[in-house]
Each structure stands twice: as C-alpha cells, then as structure tokens.
CSV table of C-alpha atoms and ligand atoms in Angstrom, one decimal:
chain,number,residue,atom,x,y,z
A,1,MET,CA,1.0,-22.4,-2.2
A,2,GLU,CA,2.1,-20.0,-4.7
A,3,ASP,CA,5.3,-19.1,-4.3
A,4,LEU,CA,5.4,-15.0,-3.8
A,5,SER,CA,9.8,-14.2,-3.9
A,6,ALA,CA,10.1,-10.8,-5.5
A,7,ASP,CA,11.0,-12.8,-8.8
A,8,TYR,CA,7.2,-14.3,-8.9
A,9,TRP,CA,5.9,-11.1,-8.8
A,10,ASN,CA,8.5,-9.4,-10.8
A,11,ASN,CA,7.2,-12.5,-13.3
A,12,ARG,CA,3.7,-10.7,-13.9
A,13,TYR,CA,4.7,-7.7,-14.6
A,14,LEU,CA,6.9,-8.5,-17.4
A,15,THR,CA,3.8,-11.2,-18.4
A,16,ASN,CA,1.4,-8.8,-18.8
A,17,ASN,CA,-0.5,-10.1,-15.7
A,18,PHE,CA,-1.2,-7.9,-14.0
A,19,GLY,CA,-5.0,-7.9,-13.3
A,20,TRP,CA,-5.5,-5.8,-9.6
A,21,ASP,CA,-3.1,-2.8,-11.8
A,22,VAL,CA,-6.3,0.2,-12.9
A,23,GLY,CA,-3.4,1.6,-14.3
A,24,TYR,CA,-4.8,5.0,-12.4
A,25,PRO,CA,-4.7,6.1,-9.5
A,26,SER,CA,-7.7,4.5,-7.6
A,27,THR,CA,-10.8,6.8,-7.3
A,28,PRO,CA,-10.8,6.6,-3.1
A,29,LEU,CA,-6.9,7.9,-2.7
A,30,SER,CA,-7.2,10.4,-5.2
A,31,GLU,CA,-9.4,11.5,-3.8
A,32,TYR,CA,-7.9,12.2,-0.7
A,33,PHE,CA,-4.6,13.2,-1.7
A,34,GLN,CA,-6.4,15.9,-3.1
A,35,GLN,CA,-7.3,17.5,0.5
A,36,LEU,CA,-4.0,16.7,1.6
A,37,THR,CA,-2.4,20.9,2.5
A,38,ASP,CA,0.6,19.7,3.9
A,39,LYS,CA,3.2,19.0,0.9
A,40,ASN,CA,6.2,18.0,3.2
A,41,LEU,CA,4.5,15.2,4.4
A,42,SER,CA,7.2,11.8,4.0
A,43,ILE,CA,4.3,9.5,2.8
A,44,LEU,CA,6.0,5.9,2.1
A,45,ILE,CA,3.8,3.3,-0.6
A,46,PRO,CA,4.9,0.2,0.6
A,47,GLY,CA,4.2,-2.8,-2.3
A,48,ALA,CA,3.5,-0.5,-4.8
A,49,GLY,CA,3.9,-1.7,-8.7
A,50,ASN,CA,3.4,0.7,-10.8
A,51,SER,CA,2.5,3.6,-8.4
A,52,TYR,CA,-0.4,6.1,-10.4
A,53,GLU,CA,-1.3,7.0,-6.8
A,54,ALA,CA,2.5,8.4,-6.0
A,55,GLN,CA,2.8,10.1,-9.8
A,56,LEU,CA,-0.3,12.1,-9.1
A,57,LEU,CA,0.8,13.1,-5.7
A,58,PHE,CA,4.6,14.1,-7.5
A,59,GLU,CA,2.0,15.9,-10.2
A,60,LEU,CA,0.5,17.5,-6.4
A,61,GLY,CA,3.5,18.6,-6.0
A,62,PHE,CA,4.0,16.3,-2.7
A,63,THR,CA,7.8,16.1,-2.5
A,64,ASN,CA,8.5,13.5,0.3
A,65,VAL,CA,7.1,10.3,-1.4
A,66,TYR,CA,8.5,7.7,-1.4
A,67,VAL,CA,7.3,4.0,-3.4
A,68,LEU,CA,8.9,0.3,-2.1
A,69,ASP,CA,8.2,-2.4,-4.6
A,70,PHE,CA,10.7,-5.4,-4.4
A,71,ALA,CA,10.1,-6.0,-8.8
A,72,GLU,CA,12.4,-4.8,-10.9
A,73,LYS,CA,9.4,-3.7,-13.6
A,74,PRO,CA,6.9,-1.3,-12.8
A,75,LEU,CA,10.0,0.7,-10.5
A,76,GLU,CA,12.0,1.1,-13.9
A,77,ASP,CA,8.9,1.6,-15.8
A,78,PHE,CA,7.7,4.1,-13.4
A,79,LYS,CA,10.7,5.7,-14.0
A,80,LEU,CA,10.3,6.1,-18.0
A,81,ARG,CA,6.8,7.5,-17.1
A,82,VAL,CA,7.3,10.1,-14.3
A,83,PRO,CA,10.4,10.7,-15.4
A,84,ASP,CA,11.8,14.0,-12.8
A,85,PHE,CA,10.8,11.5,-10.6
A,86,PRO,CA,13.8,11.0,-7.3
A,87,GLU,CA,15.5,7.7,-8.4
A,88,SER,CA,16.6,7.9,-4.6
A,89,GLN,CA,12.6,7.8,-4.0
A,90,LEU,CA,12.2,4.8,-5.6
A,91,ILE,CA,12.7,1.4,-3.3
A,92,GLN,CA,13.8,-1.7,-4.6
A,93,THR,CA,14.1,-3.8,-1.0
A,94,ASP,CA,11.8,-6.3,0.2
A,95,PHE,CA,9.2,-4.5,2.3
A,96,PHE,CA,10.3,-6.3,5.7
A,97,ASN,CA,13.4,-5.3,5.3
A,98,TYR,CA,12.5,-1.4,4.9
A,99,THR,CA,13.8,0.8,8.0
A,100,GLY,CA,12.2,4.3,7.9
A,101,HIS,CA,9.8,7.0,9.8
A,102,PHE,CA,6.7,8.4,8.3
A,103,ASP,CA,3.4,10.8,8.8
A,104,LEU,CA,1.5,9.4,6.5
A,105,ILE,CA,1.5,5.2,4.5
A,106,ILE,CA,-1.0,3.7,1.5
A,107,GLU,CA,-2.1,0.8,1.4
A,108,GLN,CA,-3.4,-0.3,-1.4
A,109,THR,CA,-3.9,-3.9,-2.1
A,110,PHE,CA,-0.5,-4.6,-0.8
A,111,PHE,CA,-2.4,-6.3,2.0
A,112,CYS,CA,-3.7,-8.4,-0.2
A,113,ALA,CA,-1.1,-9.5,-2.2
A,114,LEU,CA,1.2,-10.9,1.4
A,115,HIS,CA,0.8,-14.3,2.5
A,116,PRO,CA,-1.7,-14.7,5.9
A,117,GLU,CA,0.4,-16.3,7.6
A,118,LEU,CA,2.5,-12.4,7.3
A,119,ARG,CA,-0.8,-10.0,8.3
A,120,GLY,CA,0.9,-10.1,12.1
A,121,ALA,CA,4.2,-8.5,10.7
A,122,TYR,CA,3.1,-6.5,8.4
A,123,THR,CA,1.0,-5.2,11.4
A,124,GLU,CA,3.7,-4.8,13.3
A,125,HIS,CA,6.1,-3.8,10.6
A,126,MET,CA,3.8,-0.7,9.5
A,127,TYR,CA,3.5,0.0,13.1
A,128,ARG,CA,7.7,0.7,13.7
A,129,LEU,CA,7.9,2.4,10.2
A,130,LEU,CA,5.0,5.1,11.0
A,131,LYS,CA,5.5,8.7,13.7
A,132,PRO,CA,3.6,8.6,16.8
A,133,GLN,CA,1.3,10.7,14.7
A,134,GLY,CA,1.9,9.1,11.3
A,135,GLU,CA,-1.5,7.9,9.3
A,136,PHE,CA,-1.6,4.2,8.2
A,137,VAL,CA,-4.3,5.5,5.0
A,138,GLY,CA,-6.3,3.1,2.6
A,139,LEU,CA,-8.4,0.3,1.5
A,140,LEU,CA,-8.7,-3.2,2.5
A,141,PHE,CA,-10.8,-5.7,1.0
A,142,ASN,CA,-13.9,-6.7,3.0
A,143,ASP,CA,-14.6,-10.0,1.3
A,144,PRO,CA,-13.2,-14.0,1.8
A,145,LEU,CA,-11.2,-13.5,-1.9
A,146,ASN,CA,-8.7,-16.3,-2.6
A,147,THR,CA,-6.9,-18.9,0.7
A,148,ASP,CA,-4.7,-20.5,-1.5
A,149,LYS,CA,-3.5,-16.8,-3.9
A,150,PRO,CA,-3.7,-13.3,-4.0
A,151,PRO,CA,-5.5,-12.0,-3.7
A,152,PHE,CA,-6.4,-12.9,-0.1
A,153,GLY,CA,-9.4,-11.9,1.5
A,154,GLY,CA,-10.4,-11.0,4.8
A,155,SER,CA,-13.0,-9.1,7.3
A,156,GLU,CA,-13.7,-6.0,8.9
A,157,MET,CA,-13.7,-8.2,11.4
A,158,GLU,CA,-11.0,-9.7,11.3
A,159,TYR,CA,-8.9,-6.5,10.2
A,160,ARG,CA,-11.0,-4.9,13.2
A,161,LYS,CA,-9.0,-7.5,15.9
A,162,LEU,CA,-5.8,-7.5,14.0
A,163,PHE,CA,-4.5,-3.6,13.1
A,164,SER,CA,-6.6,-2.8,17.3
A,165,LYS,CA,-3.6,-4.7,19.1
A,166,LEU,CA,-1.1,-1.7,18.0
A,167,PHE,CA,-4.0,1.1,16.0
A,168,ASN,CA,-6.2,3.6,17.0
A,169,ILE,CA,-8.6,2.5,14.0
A,170,ILE,CA,-9.9,6.0,13.7
A,171,ILE,CA,-12.2,5.1,10.3
A,172,MET,CA,-12.8,1.5,8.7
A,173,ALA,CA,-16.0,1.9,7.0
A,174,PRO,CA,-17.0,0.4,3.7
A,175,CYS,CA,-15.6,2.6,0.7
A,176,TYR,CA,-18.1,5.0,-0.9
A,177,ASN,CA,-16.0,5.9,-3.6
A,178,SER,CA,-14.8,2.5,-4.9
A,179,ILE,CA,-13.6,2.2,-8.8
A,180,LYS,CA,-16.8,0.5,-10.4
A,181,PRO,CA,-15.5,-4.0,-9.9
A,182,ARG,CA,-14.6,-2.8,-6.1
A,183,SER,CA,-17.5,-1.5,-4.9
A,184,GLY,CA,-19.2,-2.8,-2.0
A,185,LYS,CA,-15.8,-5.2,-1.6
A,186,GLU,CA,-13.6,-2.6,0.2
A,187,LEU,CA,-13.0,-1.0,3.5
A,188,PHE,CA,-11.5,2.7,3.6
A,189,VAL,CA,-9.4,2.7,6.6
A,190,ILE,CA,-6.9,5.8,8.9
A,191,MET,CA,-5.3,4.4,11.4
A,192,GLN,CA,-2.5,5.9,14.2
A,193,PRO,CA,-0.1,4.1,16.2
A,194,LYS,CA,-1.2,4.2,19.6
A,195,ALA,CA,1.3,4.7,21.8
A,196,GLU,CA,5.4,3.4,22.3
A,197,LEU,CA,4.1,-0.2,22.0
A,198,LEU,CA,7.1,-2.3,20.1
A,199,GLY,CA,10.6,-1.3,21.0
B,1,SAM,C1,-1.2,-6.9,-6.1
B,1,SAM,S1,0.5,-6.0,-6.4
B,1,SAM,C2,0.1,-4.6,-5.9
B,1,SAM,C3,0.0,-2.6,-6.6
B,1,SAM,C4,0.0,-1.8,-6.3
B,1,SAM,N1,-0.4,-1.3,-4.8
B,1,SAM,C5,-1.2,-1.6,-6.9
B,1,SAM,O1,-2.2,-1.0,-6.6
B,1,SAM,O2,-1.7,-1.8,-8.3
B,1,SAM,C6,1.7,-6.4,-5.4
B,1,SAM,C7,2.3,-5.7,-5.3
B,1,SAM,O3,3.8,-6.1,-4.0
B,1,SAM,C8,5.1,-6.1,-4.0
B,1,SAM,N2,5.2,-6.8,-3.4
B,1,SAM,C9,4.4,-8.3,-2.7
B,1,SAM,N3,5.3,-8.5,-1.6
B,1,SAM,C10,6.8,-7.2,-1.6
B,1,SAM,C11,8.0,-7.5,-0.5
B,1,SAM,N4,7.2,-8.1,0.7
B,1,SAM,N5,8.4,-6.4,-0.4
B,1,SAM,C12,7.9,-5.8,-0.9
B,1,SAM,N6,6.9,-5.5,-2.3
B,1,SAM,C13,6.2,-6.8,-2.4
B,1,SAM,C14,4.6,-7.0,-5.2
B,1,SAM,O4,5.9,-7.0,-6.3
B,1,SAM,C15,3.6,-6.0,-6.4
B,1,SAM,O5,3.9,-4.5,-7.4
C-alpha cells in the first residue's frame, strides 16, 4: 500500500502527476452551483486540490467558501490563480483534524483518494462538519477502480450502506452530466445529516 501522506500528494502536484485534475470546474458541480441562490452559504471543499470549483463559486459571488487540502502546492497555486480569494479561507490541514460547521460540503475525488479503511471516519467527520440542515453534495465513483492505490473504487450499494448510517440520502443517482472520461462511472449525491446521532 502506498503512503498517502501530505508529502505523497504534494509530490504528485510538484511532479505534474495529477491526472484527476480536469483543469476547470467539472460540469456536474458547475451546473449545481449555478442554481444556488444564497450567496452567503458557508461552503467547504475538502481535499480540494487546485479547486477550480472554489474559483467558480468565488467568481459567482459566494463569499464563504473554504478550500481545504493538506498539500501545500495546490493551495499556493490557487493563491496565484485567484489572488483576491481570502487567504484565511485557504486551509492547509488534515481533513480529519479540521473542525467547523458548514451549510454545504462538496465532494469530488477526495473520497476515492482516501484508503477505504478511512471511509467510516470520513462519513463521521463529514457529519460533524455539517450544520443540522446542511448538505453533503458531490460525486462518488460507481466503479471498482483500484484496490491498492488511489483512486479507490466502490459501488452504489456499498455507499448507501455506509452513508445511510448517518445521512438521509436525498439523491444518489447516476450522474447525467459527467465530464466525458467519467461518464457512466459517477453518482451524483445529495445527503443531509440525520438528527443528532453523534456527540
Ligand atoms: C485526487 S485529489 C482530488 C483533488 C480535487 N478534489 C480535484 O477534484 O481535483 C485528492 C486530494 O485530496 C487531498 N487529501 C488527501 N488526503 C487528505 C487529508 N487527509 N486531508 C486533506 N487533504 C487530503 C490531496 O492532497 C489531494 O489534493
């Protein structure tokens, strides 16, 4: 098993080995963002990488967007690309150590980057980071992918079992507007935390 530390990910950015990065906001998220009306929503994008999605949200006028990644390089590049974005909203830390309460958390290729052993901890931490009426929105691969290195795959059945412990699954359905290379392999999800399950 590969070491999936911050150094591992940072080195992938430093050596231009980041095939997951599409270079623009992905269509499903971009179309989802366009229909959000409340520009004051607090939004967290964990495992954000270069986060073209955060850039788009900022350009659309959302002011409470938080970009989190434990690798330094994509955050440094983000600063150069979007110089007006508040630096205090660029957070270089381990997701599992970060605390806060958000209206919306966006998932895209972060879940699949984590070792599957961390999936229970991931769902619990997402639950804790959401406000009671908050929403977890994003994309999950419905594809076996890899078992020994990222991207780690999974199936709708597995995700329903995992997330339904703590979340009401509002939508978990094949994504109809995926970018071409991910077409037929992604689920679009919207979930809300169930009431008061964790202390
Ligand atoms: C496959 S990349 C996806 C990046 C971005 N979401 C995208 O769609 O381009 C996974 C990202 O998660 C970050 N990451 C992995 N584990 C993390 C952790 N425990 N805490 C914070 N970031 C993490 C990596 O540094 C990397 O930028």
